[in-house]
Short mmCIF file of C-alpha atoms in Angstrom, two decimals:
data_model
loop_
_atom_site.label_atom_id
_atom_site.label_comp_id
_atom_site.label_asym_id
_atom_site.label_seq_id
_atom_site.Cartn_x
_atom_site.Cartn_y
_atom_site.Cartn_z
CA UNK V 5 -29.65 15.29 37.75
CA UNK V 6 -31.02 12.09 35.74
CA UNK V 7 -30.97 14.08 32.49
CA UNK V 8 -27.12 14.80 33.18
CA UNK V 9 -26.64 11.18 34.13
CA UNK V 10 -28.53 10.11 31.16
CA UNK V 11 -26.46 12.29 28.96
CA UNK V 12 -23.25 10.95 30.66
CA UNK V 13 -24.37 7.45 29.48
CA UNK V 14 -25.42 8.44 25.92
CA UNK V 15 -22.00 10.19 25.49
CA UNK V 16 -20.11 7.18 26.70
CA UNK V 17 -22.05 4.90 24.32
CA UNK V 18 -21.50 6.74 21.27
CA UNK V 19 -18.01 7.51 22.06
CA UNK V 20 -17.70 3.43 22.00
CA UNK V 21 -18.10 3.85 18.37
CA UNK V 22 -17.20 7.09 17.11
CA UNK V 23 -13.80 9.07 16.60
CA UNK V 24 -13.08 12.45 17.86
CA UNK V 25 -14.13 15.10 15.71
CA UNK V 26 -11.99 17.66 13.48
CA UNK V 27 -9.27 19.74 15.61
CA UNK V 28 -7.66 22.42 15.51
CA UNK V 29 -4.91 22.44 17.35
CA UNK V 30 -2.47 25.37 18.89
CA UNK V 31 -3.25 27.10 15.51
CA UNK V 32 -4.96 30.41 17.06
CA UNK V 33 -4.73 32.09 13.35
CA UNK V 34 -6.96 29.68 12.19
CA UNK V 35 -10.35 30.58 14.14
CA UNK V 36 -12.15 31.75 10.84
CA UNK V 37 -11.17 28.51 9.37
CA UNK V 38 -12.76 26.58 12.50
CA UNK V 39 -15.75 28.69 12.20
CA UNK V 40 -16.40 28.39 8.55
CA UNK V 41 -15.90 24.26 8.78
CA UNK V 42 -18.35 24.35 11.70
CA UNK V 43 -21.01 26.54 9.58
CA UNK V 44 -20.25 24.74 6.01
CA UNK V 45 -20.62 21.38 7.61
CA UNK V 46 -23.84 22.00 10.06
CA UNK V 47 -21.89 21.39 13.19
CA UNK V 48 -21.76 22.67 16.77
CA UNK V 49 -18.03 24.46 17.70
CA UNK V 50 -15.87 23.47 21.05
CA UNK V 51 -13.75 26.44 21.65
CA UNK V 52 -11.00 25.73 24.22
CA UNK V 53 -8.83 28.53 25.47
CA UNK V 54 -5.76 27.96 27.36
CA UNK V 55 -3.21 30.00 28.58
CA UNK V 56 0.48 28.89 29.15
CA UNK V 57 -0.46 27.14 32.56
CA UNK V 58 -3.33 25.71 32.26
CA UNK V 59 -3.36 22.33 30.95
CA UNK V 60 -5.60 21.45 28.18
CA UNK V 61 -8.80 19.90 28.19
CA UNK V 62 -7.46 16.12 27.46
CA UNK V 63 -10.98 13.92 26.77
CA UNK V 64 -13.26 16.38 25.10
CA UNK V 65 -14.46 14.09 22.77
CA UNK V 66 -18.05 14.04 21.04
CA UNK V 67 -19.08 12.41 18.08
CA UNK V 68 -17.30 14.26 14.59
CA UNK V 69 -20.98 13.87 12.77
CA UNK V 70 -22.23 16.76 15.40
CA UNK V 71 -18.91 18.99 16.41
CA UNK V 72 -15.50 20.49 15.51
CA UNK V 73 -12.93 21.23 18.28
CA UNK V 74 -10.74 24.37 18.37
CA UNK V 75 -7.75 23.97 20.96
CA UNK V 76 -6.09 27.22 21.31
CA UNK V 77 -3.55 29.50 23.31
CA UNK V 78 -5.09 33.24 24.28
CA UNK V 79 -3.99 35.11 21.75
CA UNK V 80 -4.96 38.77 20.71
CA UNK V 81 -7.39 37.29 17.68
CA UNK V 82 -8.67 35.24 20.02
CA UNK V 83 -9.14 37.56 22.88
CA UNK V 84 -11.02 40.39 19.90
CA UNK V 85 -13.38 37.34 19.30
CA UNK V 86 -14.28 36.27 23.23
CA UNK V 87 -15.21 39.89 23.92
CA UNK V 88 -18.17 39.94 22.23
CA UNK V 89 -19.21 36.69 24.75
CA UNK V 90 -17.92 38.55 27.97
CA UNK V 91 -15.89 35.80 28.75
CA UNK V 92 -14.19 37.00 32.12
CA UNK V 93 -11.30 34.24 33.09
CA UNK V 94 -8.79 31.63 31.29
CA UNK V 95 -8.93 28.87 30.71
CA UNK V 96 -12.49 28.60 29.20
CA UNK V 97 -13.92 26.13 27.21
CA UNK V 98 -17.75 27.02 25.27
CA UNK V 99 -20.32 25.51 22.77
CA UNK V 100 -20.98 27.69 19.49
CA UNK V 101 -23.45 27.83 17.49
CA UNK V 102 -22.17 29.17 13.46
CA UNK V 103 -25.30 30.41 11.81
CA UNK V 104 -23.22 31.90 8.98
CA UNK V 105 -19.32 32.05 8.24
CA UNK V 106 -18.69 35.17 10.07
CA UNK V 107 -17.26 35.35 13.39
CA UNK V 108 -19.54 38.15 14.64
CA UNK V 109 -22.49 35.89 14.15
CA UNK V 110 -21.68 32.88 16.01
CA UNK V 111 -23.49 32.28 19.39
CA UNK V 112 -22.30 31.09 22.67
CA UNK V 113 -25.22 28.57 23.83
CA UNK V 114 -23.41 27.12 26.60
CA UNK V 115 -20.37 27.53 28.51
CA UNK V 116 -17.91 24.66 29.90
CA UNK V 117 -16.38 25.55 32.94
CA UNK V 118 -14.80 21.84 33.70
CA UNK V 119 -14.13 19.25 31.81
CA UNK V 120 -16.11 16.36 33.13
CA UNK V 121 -19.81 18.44 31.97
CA UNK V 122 -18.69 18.22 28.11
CA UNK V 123 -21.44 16.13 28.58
CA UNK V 124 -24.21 18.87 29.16
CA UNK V 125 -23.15 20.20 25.20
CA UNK V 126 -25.47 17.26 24.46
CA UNK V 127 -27.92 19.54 25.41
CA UNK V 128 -27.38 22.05 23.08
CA UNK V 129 -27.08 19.90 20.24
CA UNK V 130 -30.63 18.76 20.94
CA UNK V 131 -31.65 22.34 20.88
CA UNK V 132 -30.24 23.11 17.79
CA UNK V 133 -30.74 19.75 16.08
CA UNK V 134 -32.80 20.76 13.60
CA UNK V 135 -31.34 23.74 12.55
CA UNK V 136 -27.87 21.86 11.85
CA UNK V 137 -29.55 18.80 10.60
CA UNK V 138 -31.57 21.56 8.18
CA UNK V 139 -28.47 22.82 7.13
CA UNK V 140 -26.40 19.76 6.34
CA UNK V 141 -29.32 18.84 4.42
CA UNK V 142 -29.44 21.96 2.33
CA UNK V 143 -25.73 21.61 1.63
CA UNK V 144 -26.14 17.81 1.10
CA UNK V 145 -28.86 18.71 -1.37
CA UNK V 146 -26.73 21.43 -2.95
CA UNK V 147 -23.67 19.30 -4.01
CA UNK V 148 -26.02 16.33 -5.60
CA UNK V 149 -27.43 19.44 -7.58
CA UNK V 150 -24.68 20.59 -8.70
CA UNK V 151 -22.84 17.29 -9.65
CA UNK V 152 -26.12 16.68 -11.39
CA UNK V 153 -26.22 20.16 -12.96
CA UNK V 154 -22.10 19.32 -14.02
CA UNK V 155 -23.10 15.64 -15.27
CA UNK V 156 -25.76 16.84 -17.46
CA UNK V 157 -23.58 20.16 -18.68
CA UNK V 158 -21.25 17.21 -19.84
CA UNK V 159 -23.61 14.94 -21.36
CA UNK V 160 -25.13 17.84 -23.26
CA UNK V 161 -21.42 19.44 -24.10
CA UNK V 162 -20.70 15.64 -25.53
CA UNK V 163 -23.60 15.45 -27.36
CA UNK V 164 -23.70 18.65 -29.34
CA UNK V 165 -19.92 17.63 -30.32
CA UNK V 166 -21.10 14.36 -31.62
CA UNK V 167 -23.99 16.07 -33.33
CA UNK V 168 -21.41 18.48 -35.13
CA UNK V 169 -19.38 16.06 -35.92
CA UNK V 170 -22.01 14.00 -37.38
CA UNK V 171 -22.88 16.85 -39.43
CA UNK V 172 -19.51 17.63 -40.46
CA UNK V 173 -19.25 13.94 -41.70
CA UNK V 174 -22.77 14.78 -43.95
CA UNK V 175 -21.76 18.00 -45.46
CA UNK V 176 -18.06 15.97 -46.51
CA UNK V 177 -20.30 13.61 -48.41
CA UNK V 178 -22.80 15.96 -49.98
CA UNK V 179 -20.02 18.10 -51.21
CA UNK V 180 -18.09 14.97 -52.46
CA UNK V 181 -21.52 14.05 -54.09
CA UNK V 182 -22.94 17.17 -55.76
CA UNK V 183 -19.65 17.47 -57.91
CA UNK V 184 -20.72 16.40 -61.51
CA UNK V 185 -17.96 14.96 -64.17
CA UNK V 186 -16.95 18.26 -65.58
CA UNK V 187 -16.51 19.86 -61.42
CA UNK V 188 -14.21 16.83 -60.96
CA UNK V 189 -12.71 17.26 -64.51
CA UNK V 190 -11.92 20.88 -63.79
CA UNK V 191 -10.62 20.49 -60.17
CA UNK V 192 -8.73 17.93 -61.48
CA UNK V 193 -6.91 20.19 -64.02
CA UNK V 194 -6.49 22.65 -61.88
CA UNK V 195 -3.89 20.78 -58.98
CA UNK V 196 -1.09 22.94 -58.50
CA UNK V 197 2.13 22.14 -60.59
CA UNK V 198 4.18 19.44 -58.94
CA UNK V 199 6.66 20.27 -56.46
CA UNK V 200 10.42 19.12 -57.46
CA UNK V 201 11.67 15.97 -55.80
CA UNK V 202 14.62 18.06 -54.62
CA UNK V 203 12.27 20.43 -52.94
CA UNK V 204 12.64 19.90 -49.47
CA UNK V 205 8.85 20.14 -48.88
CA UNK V 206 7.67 18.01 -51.37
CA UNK V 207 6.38 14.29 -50.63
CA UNK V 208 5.67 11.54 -52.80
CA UNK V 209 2.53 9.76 -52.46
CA UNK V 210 1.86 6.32 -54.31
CA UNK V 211 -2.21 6.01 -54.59
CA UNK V 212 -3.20 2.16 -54.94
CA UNK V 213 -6.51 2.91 -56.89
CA UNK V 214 -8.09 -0.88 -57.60
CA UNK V 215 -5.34 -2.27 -57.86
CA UNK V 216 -3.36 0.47 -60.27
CA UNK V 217 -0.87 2.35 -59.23
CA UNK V 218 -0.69 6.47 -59.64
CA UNK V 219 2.27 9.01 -57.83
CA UNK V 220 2.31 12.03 -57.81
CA UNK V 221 4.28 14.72 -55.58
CA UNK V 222 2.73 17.32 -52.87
CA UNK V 223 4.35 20.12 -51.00
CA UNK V 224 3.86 19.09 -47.26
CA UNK V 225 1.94 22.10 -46.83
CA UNK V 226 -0.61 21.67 -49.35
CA UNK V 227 -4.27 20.70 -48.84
CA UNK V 228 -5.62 16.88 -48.31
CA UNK V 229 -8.04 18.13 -50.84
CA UNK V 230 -5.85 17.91 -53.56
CA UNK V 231 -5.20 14.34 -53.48
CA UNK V 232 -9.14 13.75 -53.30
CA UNK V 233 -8.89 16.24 -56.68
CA UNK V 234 -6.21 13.88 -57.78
CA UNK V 235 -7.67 10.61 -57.25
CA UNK V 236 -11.09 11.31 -58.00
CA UNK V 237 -11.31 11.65 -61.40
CA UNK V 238 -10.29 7.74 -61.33
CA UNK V 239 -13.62 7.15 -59.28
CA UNK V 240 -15.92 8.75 -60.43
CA UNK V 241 -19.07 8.71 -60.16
CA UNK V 242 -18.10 6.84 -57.09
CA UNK V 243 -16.91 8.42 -54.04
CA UNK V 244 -13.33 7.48 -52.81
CA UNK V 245 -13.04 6.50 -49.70
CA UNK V 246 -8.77 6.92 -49.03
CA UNK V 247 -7.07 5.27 -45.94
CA UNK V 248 -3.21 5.97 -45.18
CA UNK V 249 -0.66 4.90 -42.74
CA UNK V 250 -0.57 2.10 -39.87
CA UNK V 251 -2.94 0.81 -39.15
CA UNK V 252 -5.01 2.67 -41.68
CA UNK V 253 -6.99 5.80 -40.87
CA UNK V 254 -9.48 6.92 -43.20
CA UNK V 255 -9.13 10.47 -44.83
CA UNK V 256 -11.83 12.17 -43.58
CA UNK V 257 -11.05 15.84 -43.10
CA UNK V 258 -9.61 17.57 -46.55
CA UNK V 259 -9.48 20.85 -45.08
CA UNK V 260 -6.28 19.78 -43.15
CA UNK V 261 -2.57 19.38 -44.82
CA UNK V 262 -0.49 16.69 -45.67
CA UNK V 263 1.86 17.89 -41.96
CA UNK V 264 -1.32 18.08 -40.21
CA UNK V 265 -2.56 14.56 -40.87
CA UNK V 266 1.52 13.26 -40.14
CA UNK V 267 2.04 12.26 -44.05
CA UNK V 268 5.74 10.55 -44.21
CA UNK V 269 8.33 11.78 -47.02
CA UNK V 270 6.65 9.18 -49.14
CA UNK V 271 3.74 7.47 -48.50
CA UNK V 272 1.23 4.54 -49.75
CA UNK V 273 -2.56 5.54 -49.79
CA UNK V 274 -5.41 2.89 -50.70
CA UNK V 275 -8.42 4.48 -52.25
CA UNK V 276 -11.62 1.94 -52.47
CA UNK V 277 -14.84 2.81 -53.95
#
């Protein structure tokens, strides 16, 4: 009698502090959902069944840390699911114990035949404290793993794209650099023949090379390469280093086109050394 007493107190203290836990309200259909929650989260279930007459259960509050409420009509899910408990009147009100998501599994570990002994569940949750506290710290220790796990999939994921693009940048310069005077001389001689300035595809660009100018027409289409080819020869045995547009962006990848890298109808390109 001093235990319950006891327990009476301890619930009344902690429901000084604490909200009600999750319910489920009039929402028989959703059972399995109660049940998973209650298994996922390491928590003891309240099942309350009513029938049209019987007025609900109107206080059952316990702290949410520790238990998930199901309020529901008899229905014939319901009914299926309190067989297996030989539950033999309604309303009735019991303390379950999810060991795994599936209904079949769940145990009945005490039984609440009036409202004002919600207290004794206290009881149970002491007897299955460490089995829920066990689980929530499994799952607890699950998620940190696997944001971990995700963090360092995206640090890695980040780094390898640096890494390639670092070596993308390299392999631009040692091509640039292995070309010898006659390479440059050659590529040089070998642009494509100048679009017309009535083709509709064809843009002028206006190449600011120390200070001298040099045009010279592209189809839209054609390669960033080719104004590297064009330009070069200028340069060498330096490397040109082109920037375009506004603000300026350096030329970096000559395997794109003119359209790719958004070259206007005619445009103004700066090449240093």
């Amino acid at each position: 009698m001093n235990t319950i007493k006891s327990l009476k107190f301890i619930v009344g203290k902690v429901l000084d502090v604490v909200f009600g836990p999750t319910v489920y309200e009039d929402e028989p259909n959703k059972l399995n959902d109660a049940i998973k929650q209650t298994y996922k989260q390491g928590k003891l279930l309240i099942l309350h069944v009513y029938d049209g007459d019987t007025p609900k259960f109107t206080s059952i509050e316990l702290p949410e840390s520790d238990f998930l409420i199901f309020n529901t009509k008899l229905t014939q899910s319901v009914f299926s699911f309190l067989l297996n408990y030989k539950v033999s009147s309604i309303p009735f009100c019991g303390c379950f114990y999810c060991p795994s998501d599936n209904p079949s599994d769940c145990k009945c570990i005490r039984q609440i035949p009036r409202e004002e002994e919600i207290a004794l569940v206290f009881q149970s949750f002491f007897a299955y404290k460490d089995f829920l506290l066990d689980r929530r710290y499994r799952e607890n220790n699950r998620e940190i793993i696997n944001e971990q796990d995700q963090q360092y999939q995206e640090e890695y994921q980040n780094q390898l794209d640096f890494e390639e693009e670092e070596y993308a940048e390299e392999e631009d310069i040692q091509y640039l650099d292995n070309f010898t005077k006659e390479e440059v001389e050659a590529r040089f001689s070998s642009l494509p023949e100048e679009p017309s300035e009535n083709d509709p595809d064809a843009i002028t660009v206006k190449c600011n090379i120390n200070g001298k100018a040099k045009v010279r027409r592209f189809l839209i289409t054609d390669s960033a390469a080719f104004l590297y080819d064009f330009v070069a020869i200028d340069t060498f045995p330096e490397i040109p280093l082109i920037r375009y547009g506004f603000p300026s962006i350096q030329l970096e990848d000559y395997d794109k086109t003119f359209a790719d890298l958004h070259f206007s109808k005619k445009e103004m390109v700066y090449v240093e050394i």
